Amino acid sequence: MPSEESDHESLTSGFARALGVPAGEEIRRYVTTGQGGLPAGATLLAWDANSVHGYVFDTTNATCIRGASTRLREVDATLRRGRYLELAPEQILYAGGGSGMAVLSAANAEATEARLHEIFAEKTRIATCTTAAIPLLQEKEGFQGRVQEVFRALARNRFLTGSDAEASVPFFALRCAVCGHRAAAESVSRVAVPEGRPECEVCRERIETGRASRRDGNEPSDFQDLSDHSEGGFYAVVYSDGNGVGRLLGQLKSPLEYMRVSREIDRLLGTTVRDLAKRYDLTGDDEEAGEDHPRPNRGRPPGRYQLPICGGDDVVAILPGEVALPFARDLVRALQAGADASPVLGGATLGACAGVAVSNVKFPIRHLLTEAEGLLKLAKRRVYRDNVRSSLSFSVITDGSPRAESVTPERWTRAETETLLSGRPYCLEELETFSRRIRVLRNALSDLGKNQLYILLRHAHAGPAQLRSHVLYQIGRREEWRRLVQDLSGRDAGILTDPSACVEAVIPEYGGGE
């Protein structure tokens, strides 16, 4: 990672270039402190892609999704270099995850905004972006106030001028067989459909990009390939988002701080995800060793995950169902530990939330993403309500029908406090306890039988009253249930004489009893 001195010189050069003046002491002071006067003419430009999820996940085709995410990464890489915008790289404070910020001359701001819209249109054909440009005036709030103002302008512009690049399709038009909602442009022969199928230009280009991508060697071409069984099986969407990142960025005083912190968060996220993918043996040969690196175990199966979105503080990963929950747990834990250890982040208390939705591989990816988004919102709610640093929420979807991830939690809510009692979401400390309890249940499976766990789940979905009755009934009826309760309670000899304690051993409350 570049040193602070190197970043300072680079950013000073960028401001001087934007203003068309030599890099003097006045500019150096502003870059370092965010205060003081600047020559007239400097503009702060921010951009953000609109509906990234809608662009990446508007099909259920794994190769098409990979192609869409590849094209968005290409947009980020192009903007990071600044060349297409006719800016120098040192004028780009940050670019990643479809968003970014740059400093430039006021005279070039309008043309640069137009070029931003052009590059999204040329690279993706349908994805759009929102832009906002404000002058870097000498104000009491300094650079910090200007950043807050440009974000407010960005939100306002998204609401007022956010464009829809999707044209209406006549009802009689032949639809694309991949996305299902755009008009088909041509018939394309594929391996699964040698006679050809109708495809729109957008989907055709994304599929070709996905097939040609260097990641194609270590990412599956079908979601069945990354499920936890060769036929059928489960897969999952992990959706993670940082906690406290927006608050931290809003507190930064200078351009130098903003650039270094933004890039450090992006670097930390990318490094953490790649390290975890290797630890869980999800990567293919090319990603782990390089395409030309000879290795004794070359010839392993291709990678078993896709990473459609990874930028800023957002991650969307598609994984085998069997590793999704521990992967998400370790991701949240590693991001929290990495933020604590980073000298750039300066001890900022950053955390992360994750939503994990697991289902059969035939469950549509778009609906699984919607479930993961709902679970992430539940995890965020826990952070705000209980002031915990990080939290995780998950669900295993077995009914096969798309629905909002609020059905089960609502059955487990105290009406007077609106406190979830379902054991979801978990903060990190609670998740450790949860993991230990799962190991105890797994060890007891040979005595209980798998059918008993399904019955337990069915009663849990019915609500706390029915679950309590079922647990007490089984404890009074079966010796293996009594042994399980004692194991879960830490071998408390007297627990069987206390019905409430027995229920608490099987159904503990995580962050819910107030």
Short mmCIF file of C-alpha atoms in Angstrom, two decimals:
data_model
loop_
_atom_site.label_atom_id
_atom_site.label_comp_id
_atom_site.label_asym_id
_atom_site.label_seq_id
_atom_site.Cartn_x
_atom_site.Cartn_y
_atom_site.Cartn_z
CA MET A 1 0.00 0.00 0.00
CA PRO A 2 1.42 3.48 -0.84
CA SER A 3 2.77 5.49 2.07
CA GLU A 4 1.00 8.56 3.40
CA GLU A 5 3.76 10.77 1.97
CA SER A 6 3.35 9.24 -1.47
CA ASP A 7 -0.43 9.68 -1.34
CA HIS A 8 0.01 13.27 -0.19
CA GLU A 9 2.25 14.13 -3.13
CA SER A 10 -0.05 12.37 -5.58
CA LEU A 11 -3.18 14.12 -4.32
CA THR A 12 -1.45 17.50 -4.19
CA SER A 13 -0.50 17.01 -7.83
CA GLY A 14 -4.12 16.13 -8.63
CA PHE A 15 -5.50 19.27 -7.01
CA ALA A 16 -2.88 21.40 -8.77
CA ARG A 17 -3.79 19.81 -12.09
CA ALA A 18 -7.49 20.43 -11.50
CA LEU A 19 -6.83 24.09 -10.73
CA GLY A 20 -4.24 24.56 -13.44
CA VAL A 21 -1.71 26.03 -10.99
CA PRO A 22 1.62 24.87 -9.50
CA ALA A 23 1.50 22.64 -6.42
CA GLY A 24 2.06 25.34 -3.82
CA GLU A 25 1.90 25.40 -0.04
CA GLU A 26 -1.74 26.49 -0.04
CA ILE A 27 -2.81 23.35 -1.91
CA ARG A 28 -0.61 21.11 0.26
CA ARG A 29 -2.21 22.51 3.41
CA TYR A 30 -5.72 21.99 2.04
CA VAL A 31 -4.95 18.38 1.05
CA THR A 32 -3.66 17.67 4.56
CA THR A 33 -6.14 19.60 6.69
CA GLY A 34 -9.18 20.21 4.48
CA GLN A 35 -9.15 23.85 5.57
CA GLY A 36 -7.96 27.07 3.98
CA GLY A 37 -8.48 28.80 0.70
CA LEU A 38 -8.17 27.28 -2.76
CA PRO A 39 -7.92 29.17 -6.03
CA ALA A 40 -11.32 29.45 -7.69
CA GLY A 41 -12.30 26.75 -10.14
CA ALA A 42 -11.96 23.44 -8.25
CA THR A 43 -14.98 21.10 -8.33
CA LEU A 44 -15.76 17.94 -6.37
CA LEU A 45 -17.45 15.29 -8.53
CA ALA A 46 -19.16 12.17 -7.16
CA TRP A 47 -20.89 9.34 -9.01
CA ASP A 48 -22.75 6.18 -8.11
CA ALA A 49 -24.18 3.39 -10.26
CA ASN A 50 -27.95 2.98 -10.19
CA SER A 51 -29.45 -0.38 -9.23
CA VAL A 52 -26.30 -2.50 -9.45
CA HIS A 53 -28.21 -5.55 -8.22
CA GLY A 54 -30.87 -5.04 -10.86
CA TYR A 55 -28.23 -5.02 -13.59
CA VAL A 56 -26.18 -7.98 -12.34
CA PHE A 57 -29.05 -10.22 -11.25
CA ASP A 58 -31.69 -9.56 -13.89
CA THR A 59 -31.21 -13.14 -15.16
CA THR A 60 -30.75 -16.57 -13.56
CA ASN A 61 -27.91 -17.46 -15.94
CA ALA A 62 -24.63 -17.91 -14.01
CA THR A 63 -22.42 -16.98 -16.96
CA CYS A 64 -24.52 -13.90 -17.68
CA ILE A 65 -24.23 -12.80 -14.04
CA ARG A 66 -20.46 -13.26 -14.17
CA GLY A 67 -20.31 -11.26 -17.40
CA ALA A 68 -22.34 -8.42 -15.88
CA SER A 69 -20.11 -8.21 -12.80
CA THR A 70 -17.01 -8.34 -15.02
CA ARG A 71 -18.26 -5.38 -17.04
CA LEU A 72 -18.93 -3.37 -13.88
CA ARG A 73 -15.40 -4.14 -12.66
CA GLU A 74 -14.09 -2.94 -16.02
CA VAL A 75 -16.00 0.32 -15.52
CA ASP A 76 -14.41 0.76 -12.08
CA ALA A 77 -10.94 0.03 -13.46
CA THR A 78 -11.43 2.50 -16.32
CA LEU A 79 -12.61 5.25 -14.00
CA ARG A 80 -9.84 4.54 -11.49
CA ARG A 81 -7.24 5.31 -14.16
CA GLY A 82 -9.08 8.52 -15.07
CA ARG A 83 -7.99 8.42 -18.69
CA TYR A 84 -11.46 8.09 -20.20
CA LEU A 85 -12.59 11.06 -18.12
CA GLU A 86 -9.56 13.02 -19.33
CA LEU A 87 -8.34 13.17 -15.74
CA ALA A 88 -5.03 12.08 -14.25
CA PRO A 89 -5.11 9.09 -11.83
CA GLU A 90 -4.08 11.39 -8.97
CA GLN A 91 -7.31 13.36 -9.44
CA ILE A 92 -9.37 10.27 -8.53
CA LEU A 93 -9.89 10.11 -4.78
CA TYR A 94 -11.70 6.79 -4.98
CA ALA A 95 -13.36 4.51 -7.54
CA GLY A 96 -14.88 1.13 -6.76
CA GLY A 97 -18.15 -0.73 -6.37
CA GLY A 98 -19.75 1.46 -9.04
CA SER A 99 -19.13 4.69 -7.13
CA GLY A 100 -16.33 7.21 -6.88
CA MET A 101 -15.14 10.75 -6.29
CA ALA A 102 -12.73 13.03 -8.14
CA VAL A 103 -11.48 16.61 -8.10
CA LEU A 104 -11.41 18.51 -11.38
CA SER A 105 -11.73 21.90 -13.00
CA ALA A 106 -15.15 23.52 -12.92
CA ALA A 107 -14.84 24.21 -16.64
CA ASN A 108 -14.64 20.45 -17.33
CA ALA A 109 -17.27 19.27 -14.85
CA GLU A 110 -20.22 19.13 -17.24
CA ALA A 111 -18.27 17.29 -19.95
CA THR A 112 -16.88 14.83 -17.39
CA GLU A 113 -20.36 14.05 -16.08
CA ALA A 114 -21.46 13.35 -19.65
CA ARG A 115 -18.51 11.00 -20.16
CA LEU A 116 -19.43 9.13 -16.97
CA HIS A 117 -22.88 8.42 -18.38
CA GLU A 118 -21.30 7.41 -21.69
CA ILE A 119 -18.97 4.83 -20.20
CA PHE A 120 -21.78 3.12 -18.28
CA ALA A 121 -23.88 3.05 -21.45
CA GLU A 122 -21.04 1.74 -23.64
CA LYS A 123 -19.84 -0.93 -21.21
CA THR A 124 -23.20 -2.21 -19.98
CA ARG A 125 -25.82 -0.86 -22.45
CA ILE A 126 -28.47 -0.64 -19.72
CA ALA A 127 -26.79 0.28 -16.40
CA THR A 128 -26.91 3.97 -15.52
CA CYS A 129 -25.25 6.23 -12.97
CA THR A 130 -26.10 9.35 -11.00
CA THR A 131 -23.62 12.21 -10.74
CA ALA A 132 -23.26 15.35 -8.63
CA ALA A 133 -20.70 18.16 -8.90
CA ILE A 134 -20.24 21.02 -6.42
CA PRO A 135 -17.57 23.74 -6.18
CA LEU A 136 -14.86 23.43 -3.53
CA LEU A 137 -15.59 26.76 -1.91
CA GLN A 138 -13.79 28.19 1.09
CA GLU A 139 -16.23 27.52 3.90
CA LYS A 140 -16.13 27.05 7.64
CA GLU A 141 -16.86 23.32 7.33
CA GLY A 142 -13.98 22.88 4.89
CA PHE A 143 -13.61 19.70 2.84
CA GLN A 144 -15.74 17.70 5.29
CA GLY A 145 -18.71 19.97 4.65
CA ARG A 146 -18.20 19.73 0.89
CA VAL A 147 -18.22 15.91 1.00
CA GLN A 148 -21.46 15.91 2.98
CA GLU A 149 -22.97 18.38 0.51
CA VAL A 150 -21.99 16.35 -2.57
CA PHE A 151 -23.55 13.22 -1.05
CA ARG A 152 -26.76 15.13 -0.38
CA ALA A 153 -26.72 16.37 -3.98
CA LEU A 154 -26.12 12.81 -5.20
CA ALA A 155 -29.12 11.50 -3.28
CA ARG A 156 -31.27 14.38 -4.53
CA ASN A 157 -30.21 13.85 -8.15
CA ARG A 158 -30.89 10.12 -7.93
CA PHE A 159 -34.45 10.84 -6.84
CA LEU A 160 -35.06 13.63 -9.36
CA THR A 161 -33.17 12.55 -12.46
CA GLY A 162 -32.45 8.84 -12.09
CA SER A 163 -33.01 7.55 -15.60
CA ASP A 164 -34.39 4.22 -16.70
CA ALA A 165 -32.40 2.79 -19.57
CA GLU A 166 -34.91 0.00 -20.21
CA ALA A 167 -37.22 0.78 -23.12
CA SER A 168 -40.77 -0.54 -23.13
CA VAL A 169 -41.20 -3.75 -25.14
CA PRO A 170 -44.39 -4.30 -27.18
CA PHE A 171 -46.46 -7.25 -26.02
CA PHE A 172 -46.10 -9.01 -29.37
CA ALA A 173 -42.28 -8.82 -29.47
CA LEU A 174 -40.21 -12.00 -29.14
CA ARG A 175 -38.62 -11.92 -25.70
CA CYS A 176 -35.07 -12.83 -24.74
CA ALA A 177 -34.85 -16.40 -23.43
CA VAL A 178 -32.21 -15.39 -20.86
CA CYS A 179 -33.63 -12.33 -19.09
CA GLY A 180 -37.24 -12.74 -20.22
CA HIS A 181 -38.13 -9.04 -20.35
CA ARG A 182 -36.10 -7.48 -23.18
CA ALA A 183 -36.83 -7.93 -26.87
CA ALA A 184 -34.72 -10.58 -28.58
CA ALA A 185 -32.19 -9.33 -31.12
CA GLU A 186 -30.96 -12.60 -32.64
CA SER A 187 -30.95 -16.38 -32.33
CA VAL A 188 -27.74 -17.64 -30.70
CA SER A 189 -26.56 -21.25 -30.60
CA ARG A 190 -25.47 -22.41 -27.14
CA VAL A 191 -24.17 -25.73 -25.83
CA ALA A 192 -27.46 -26.44 -24.07
CA VAL A 193 -29.50 -25.19 -27.04
CA PRO A 194 -27.59 -26.04 -30.25
CA GLU A 195 -30.57 -25.12 -32.43
CA GLY A 196 -30.35 -21.59 -31.08
CA ARG A 197 -32.38 -19.47 -28.69
CA PRO A 198 -33.54 -15.84 -28.86
CA GLU A 199 -31.27 -13.46 -26.93
CA CYS A 200 -31.22 -9.72 -26.49
CA GLU A 201 -28.03 -7.85 -27.27
CA VAL A 202 -27.39 -7.09 -23.60
CA CYS A 203 -27.54 -10.72 -22.47
CA ARG A 204 -25.55 -11.95 -25.47
CA GLU A 205 -22.72 -9.53 -24.73
CA ARG A 206 -22.70 -10.36 -21.03
CA ILE A 207 -22.58 -14.10 -21.72
CA GLU A 208 -19.69 -13.64 -24.13
CA THR A 209 -17.90 -11.48 -21.56
CA GLY A 210 -18.48 -14.09 -18.88
CA ARG A 211 -17.13 -16.88 -21.07
CA ALA A 212 -14.09 -14.87 -22.11
CA SER A 213 -13.32 -13.60 -18.62
CA ARG A 214 -10.09 -14.85 -17.05
CA ARG A 215 -12.19 -15.76 -14.04
CA ASP A 216 -14.05 -18.29 -16.17
CA GLY A 217 -11.39 -20.89 -15.36
CA ASN A 218 -12.10 -20.76 -11.66
CA GLU A 219 -15.75 -19.79 -11.46
CA PRO A 220 -18.57 -22.23 -12.20
CA SER A 221 -20.62 -21.85 -15.34
CA ASP A 222 -23.75 -23.17 -13.63
CA PHE A 223 -25.08 -22.86 -10.10
CA GLN A 224 -25.36 -26.64 -9.91
CA ASP A 225 -21.54 -26.72 -10.10
CA LEU A 226 -21.20 -24.78 -6.86
CA SER A 227 -23.93 -26.51 -4.87
CA ASP A 228 -22.90 -28.82 -2.03
CA HIS A 229 -23.91 -31.97 -3.99
CA SER A 230 -23.23 -33.12 -7.53
CA GLU A 231 -26.97 -33.35 -8.20
CA GLY A 232 -29.48 -31.09 -6.50
CA GLY A 233 -28.04 -29.82 -3.23
CA PHE A 234 -28.02 -26.37 -1.70
CA TYR A 235 -26.41 -23.08 -2.57
CA ALA A 236 -26.47 -19.71 -0.85
CA VAL A 237 -26.22 -15.96 -1.28
CA VAL A 238 -24.14 -14.10 1.30
CA TYR A 239 -24.83 -10.36 1.34
CA SER A 240 -22.58 -8.30 3.62
CA ASP A 241 -22.47 -4.58 4.30
CA GLY A 242 -20.23 -2.52 6.56
CA ASN A 243 -21.39 -0.81 9.75
CA GLY A 244 -20.19 2.67 10.60
CA VAL A 245 -18.49 3.27 7.24
CA GLY A 246 -20.74 6.14 6.18
CA ARG A 247 -20.41 7.74 9.61
CA LEU A 248 -16.61 7.46 9.43
CA LEU A 249 -16.40 8.95 5.94
CA GLY A 250 -18.62 11.83 7.04
CA GLN A 251 -16.21 12.64 9.87
CA LEU A 252 -13.05 12.84 7.76
CA LYS A 253 -11.60 16.33 7.61
CA SER A 254 -9.25 16.31 4.62
CA PRO A 255 -9.01 14.98 1.05
CA LEU A 256 -5.98 12.91 2.04
CA GLU A 257 -7.88 11.18 4.84
CA TYR A 258 -10.85 10.51 2.59
CA MET A 259 -8.72 8.99 -0.16
CA ARG A 260 -6.69 6.75 2.15
CA VAL A 261 -9.63 5.55 4.25
CA SER A 262 -11.86 4.82 1.22
CA ARG A 263 -9.14 2.84 -0.50
CA GLU A 264 -8.20 1.01 2.68
CA ILE A 265 -11.79 -0.16 3.25
CA ASP A 266 -11.98 -1.38 -0.35
CA ARG A 267 -8.60 -3.14 -0.02
CA LEU A 268 -9.53 -4.75 3.31
CA LEU A 269 -12.77 -6.11 1.87
CA GLY A 270 -11.17 -7.57 -1.26
CA THR A 271 -8.26 -9.14 0.64
CA THR A 272 -10.53 -10.66 3.28
CA VAL A 273 -12.89 -12.26 0.76
CA ARG A 274 -10.03 -13.73 -1.29
CA ASP A 275 -8.32 -15.13 1.81
CA LEU A 276 -11.53 -16.75 3.02
CA ALA A 277 -12.23 -18.24 -0.41
CA LYS A 278 -8.84 -19.97 -0.25
CA ARG A 279 -9.35 -21.10 3.34
CA TYR A 280 -12.66 -22.74 2.44
CA ASP A 281 -11.15 -24.27 -0.70
CA LEU A 282 -13.51 -22.40 -3.00
CA THR A 283 -10.94 -21.11 -5.48
CA GLY A 284 -9.82 -22.78 -8.68
CA ASP A 285 -6.26 -23.30 -9.87
CA ASP A 286 -5.89 -20.06 -11.80
CA GLU A 287 -6.97 -17.74 -9.01
CA GLU A 288 -4.83 -19.33 -6.32
CA ALA A 289 -1.61 -20.07 -8.19
CA GLY A 290 -1.72 -18.04 -11.39
CA GLU A 291 -2.40 -19.36 -14.86
CA ASP A 292 1.22 -20.26 -15.66
CA HIS A 293 2.24 -21.52 -12.22
CA PRO A 294 2.95 -25.28 -12.29
CA ARG A 295 1.54 -27.01 -9.27
CA PRO A 296 1.41 -30.68 -8.22
CA ASN A 297 -2.31 -30.62 -7.48
CA ARG A 298 -3.25 -28.74 -10.65
CA GLY A 299 -6.31 -30.39 -12.09
CA ARG A 300 -8.48 -29.81 -9.05
CA PRO A 301 -12.11 -28.99 -9.81
CA PRO A 302 -12.83 -25.39 -10.77
CA GLY A 303 -13.75 -22.89 -8.11
CA ARG A 304 -17.03 -23.23 -6.25
CA TYR A 305 -18.07 -19.64 -5.76
CA GLN A 306 -19.02 -16.50 -7.61
CA LEU A 307 -18.33 -12.96 -6.45
CA PRO A 308 -20.73 -10.76 -8.43
CA ILE A 309 -20.26 -7.70 -6.20
CA CYS A 310 -17.22 -6.79 -4.10
CA GLY A 311 -16.44 -3.12 -3.71
CA GLY A 312 -16.67 -0.31 -1.21
CA ASP A 313 -18.09 -2.03 1.86
CA ASP A 314 -20.52 -4.35 -0.01
CA VAL A 315 -20.11 -8.04 -0.83
CA VAL A 316 -22.50 -10.38 -2.61
CA ALA A 317 -21.11 -13.91 -2.87
CA ILE A 318 -22.73 -17.09 -4.20
CA LEU A 319 -21.42 -20.16 -2.34
CA PRO A 320 -22.12 -23.84 -1.64
CA GLY A 321 -24.78 -24.09 1.05
CA GLU A 322 -22.61 -26.15 3.40
CA VAL A 323 -20.00 -23.41 3.88
CA ALA A 324 -22.11 -20.26 3.53
CA LEU A 325 -22.82 -19.62 7.21
CA PRO A 326 -19.26 -20.20 8.53
CA PHE A 327 -17.92 -18.18 5.58
CA ALA A 328 -20.19 -15.26 6.48
CA ARG A 329 -19.31 -15.55 10.17
CA ASP A 330 -15.58 -15.48 9.43
CA LEU A 331 -16.07 -12.63 6.94
CA VAL A 332 -17.76 -10.43 9.54
CA ARG A 333 -15.18 -11.37 12.17
CA ALA A 334 -12.22 -10.75 9.85
CA LEU A 335 -13.54 -7.37 8.68
CA GLN A 336 -13.98 -6.30 12.28
CA ALA A 337 -10.48 -7.49 13.25
CA GLY A 338 -8.93 -5.99 10.12
CA ALA A 339 -10.46 -2.60 10.86
CA ASP A 340 -9.05 -2.72 14.39
CA ALA A 341 -5.57 -3.58 13.12
CA SER A 342 -5.42 -1.10 10.23
CA PRO A 343 -3.21 1.95 10.90
CA VAL A 344 -5.07 3.86 8.17
CA LEU A 345 -8.47 3.46 9.81
CA GLY A 346 -7.04 4.83 13.03
CA GLY A 347 -8.89 2.59 15.46
CA ALA A 348 -12.32 3.45 14.04
CA THR A 349 -14.97 1.12 15.44
CA LEU A 350 -16.18 -0.47 12.23
CA GLY A 351 -18.23 -3.63 12.00
CA ALA A 352 -20.24 -5.53 9.43
CA CYS A 353 -23.63 -7.17 8.99
CA ALA A 354 -24.40 -10.17 6.83
CA GLY A 355 -27.53 -11.85 5.54
CA VAL A 356 -27.21 -15.49 4.45
CA ALA A 357 -29.99 -17.14 2.45
CA VAL A 358 -29.61 -20.88 1.74
CA SER A 359 -31.88 -22.90 -0.52
CA ASN A 360 -32.06 -25.68 -3.06
CA VAL A 361 -30.06 -25.02 -6.20
CA LYS A 362 -33.31 -24.81 -8.19
CA PHE A 363 -34.51 -21.84 -6.14
CA PRO A 364 -34.17 -18.74 -8.40
CA ILE A 365 -31.08 -16.67 -7.70
CA ARG A 366 -32.98 -13.38 -7.89
CA HIS A 367 -35.38 -14.50 -5.15
CA LEU A 368 -32.49 -15.84 -3.08
CA LEU A 369 -30.81 -12.43 -3.32
CA THR A 370 -34.05 -10.78 -2.17
CA GLU A 371 -34.12 -13.11 0.84
CA ALA A 372 -30.48 -12.25 1.65
CA GLU A 373 -31.30 -8.53 1.42
CA GLY A 374 -34.18 -9.00 3.86
CA LEU A 375 -31.94 -10.91 6.26
CA LEU A 376 -29.30 -8.18 6.04
CA LYS A 377 -31.94 -5.61 7.02
CA LEU A 378 -32.83 -7.73 10.06
CA ALA A 379 -29.16 -7.85 11.03
CA LYS A 380 -28.89 -4.07 10.62
CA ARG A 381 -31.96 -3.65 12.83
CA ARG A 382 -30.21 -5.61 15.58
CA VAL A 383 -27.14 -3.36 15.34
CA TYR A 384 -29.18 -0.17 15.64
CA ARG A 385 -31.48 -1.48 18.36
CA ASP A 386 -28.97 -3.11 20.70
CA ASN A 387 -25.89 -1.07 19.80
CA VAL A 388 -23.85 -4.15 18.89
CA ARG A 389 -20.92 -3.84 16.52
CA SER A 390 -21.61 -6.67 14.07
CA SER A 391 -24.43 -9.08 13.47
CA LEU A 392 -25.47 -11.91 11.18
CA SER A 393 -28.85 -13.29 10.16
CA PHE A 394 -29.52 -16.43 8.14
CA SER A 395 -32.32 -18.60 6.84
CA VAL A 396 -32.57 -22.00 5.20
CA ILE A 397 -35.45 -21.84 2.73
CA THR A 398 -37.11 -25.22 2.33
CA ASP A 399 -40.59 -24.35 1.10
CA GLY A 400 -39.45 -23.43 -2.41
CA SER A 401 -41.61 -20.32 -2.64
CA PRO A 402 -40.30 -16.75 -2.81
CA ARG A 403 -41.42 -14.66 0.14
CA ALA A 404 -40.28 -11.71 2.20
CA GLU A 405 -37.93 -12.61 5.04
CA SER A 406 -40.32 -11.29 7.66
CA VAL A 407 -42.75 -14.18 7.98
CA THR A 408 -40.95 -16.22 10.64
CA PRO A 409 -39.62 -13.27 12.71
CA GLU A 410 -43.11 -11.76 12.98
CA ARG A 411 -44.32 -14.91 14.68
CA TRP A 412 -41.54 -14.47 17.22
CA THR A 413 -42.10 -10.81 18.07
CA ARG A 414 -43.33 -9.25 21.30
CA ALA A 415 -45.98 -6.81 20.12
CA GLU A 416 -45.28 -4.32 22.90
CA THR A 417 -41.53 -4.08 22.24
CA GLU A 418 -41.18 -5.36 18.66
CA THR A 419 -38.19 -7.40 19.83
CA LEU A 420 -37.31 -10.43 17.75
CA LEU A 421 -37.14 -13.63 19.79
CA SER A 422 -36.23 -16.05 17.02
CA GLY A 423 -32.51 -16.15 17.73
CA ARG A 424 -31.88 -14.08 14.62
CA PRO A 425 -29.96 -11.93 14.04
CA TYR A 426 -26.88 -12.88 16.06
CA CYS A 427 -24.03 -10.70 17.19
CA LEU A 428 -20.61 -12.37 16.89
CA GLU A 429 -20.44 -13.48 20.53
CA GLU A 430 -23.87 -15.10 20.30
CA LEU A 431 -22.92 -16.83 17.08
CA GLU A 432 -20.06 -18.60 18.87
CA THR A 433 -22.58 -19.98 21.38
CA PHE A 434 -24.92 -20.89 18.54
CA SER A 435 -22.12 -22.79 16.75
CA ARG A 436 -21.31 -24.76 19.91
CA ARG A 437 -24.97 -25.70 20.32
CA ILE A 438 -25.18 -26.85 16.71
CA ARG A 439 -22.24 -29.19 17.35
CA VAL A 440 -24.07 -30.67 20.34
CA LEU A 441 -27.21 -31.18 18.24
CA ARG A 442 -25.17 -32.77 15.47
CA ASN A 443 -23.59 -35.22 17.93
CA ALA A 444 -27.06 -36.14 19.18
CA LEU A 445 -28.42 -36.72 15.69
CA SER A 446 -27.74 -40.47 15.74
CA ASP A 447 -29.99 -40.81 18.81
CA LEU A 448 -32.68 -38.31 17.85
CA GLY A 449 -32.97 -39.10 14.17
CA LYS A 450 -33.06 -36.53 11.40
CA ASN A 451 -36.84 -36.68 11.29
CA GLN A 452 -36.98 -35.22 14.81
CA LEU A 453 -35.06 -32.14 13.67
CA TYR A 454 -37.51 -31.54 10.82
CA ILE A 455 -40.42 -31.83 13.26
CA LEU A 456 -38.66 -29.38 15.59
CA LEU A 457 -38.22 -26.94 12.71
CA ARG A 458 -41.89 -27.21 11.75
CA HIS A 459 -42.98 -26.37 15.29
CA ALA A 460 -40.48 -23.49 15.40
CA HIS A 461 -42.06 -21.96 12.31
CA ALA A 462 -45.45 -22.18 14.04
CA GLY A 463 -44.30 -19.88 16.84
CA PRO A 464 -42.89 -19.97 20.38
CA ALA A 465 -45.96 -21.44 22.11
CA GLN A 466 -46.14 -24.52 19.88
CA LEU A 467 -42.38 -25.00 20.02
CA ARG A 468 -42.38 -24.91 23.83
CA SER A 469 -45.17 -27.50 24.01
CA HIS A 470 -43.36 -29.78 21.57
CA VAL A 471 -40.05 -29.60 23.45
CA LEU A 472 -41.64 -30.38 26.83
CA TYR A 473 -43.63 -33.24 25.31
CA GLN A 474 -40.49 -34.83 23.83
CA ILE A 475 -38.49 -34.38 27.06
CA GLY A 476 -41.18 -36.14 29.07
CA ARG A 477 -41.47 -38.92 26.51
CA ARG A 478 -37.96 -39.77 25.29
CA GLU A 479 -34.67 -40.46 27.09
CA GLU A 480 -32.54 -39.16 24.20
CA TRP A 481 -34.22 -35.76 24.50
CA ARG A 482 -33.45 -35.67 28.22
CA ARG A 483 -29.78 -36.40 27.47
CA LEU A 484 -29.76 -33.65 24.83
CA VAL A 485 -31.17 -31.09 27.29
CA GLN A 486 -28.50 -31.98 29.84
CA ASP A 487 -25.76 -31.69 27.21
CA LEU A 488 -27.03 -28.31 26.04
CA SER A 489 -27.19 -27.03 29.63
CA GLY A 490 -23.65 -28.13 30.50
CA ARG A 491 -24.70 -31.32 32.32
CA ASP A 492 -26.92 -29.57 34.88
CA ALA A 493 -28.27 -32.50 36.91
CA GLY A 494 -31.34 -30.69 38.21
CA ILE A 495 -32.49 -29.09 34.99
CA LEU A 496 -35.06 -31.79 34.22
CA THR A 497 -37.18 -30.69 37.19
CA ASP A 498 -37.56 -27.16 35.81
CA PRO A 499 -39.71 -26.96 32.62
CA SER A 500 -38.72 -23.36 31.86
CA ALA A 501 -35.03 -24.19 32.19
CA CYS A 502 -35.47 -27.18 29.86
CA VAL A 503 -37.11 -24.99 27.23
CA GLU A 504 -34.41 -22.32 27.65
CA ALA A 505 -31.72 -24.98 27.11
CA VAL A 506 -33.24 -25.97 23.77
CA ILE A 507 -34.56 -22.54 22.73
CA PRO A 508 -32.33 -19.83 24.21
CA GLU A 509 -33.08 -16.18 23.61
CA TYR A 510 -30.31 -14.31 21.80
CA GLY A 511 -30.49 -10.62 22.56
CA GLY A 512 -34.25 -10.78 22.91
CA GLY A 513 -35.15 -10.98 26.59
CA GLU A 514 -35.68 -7.45 27.88
#
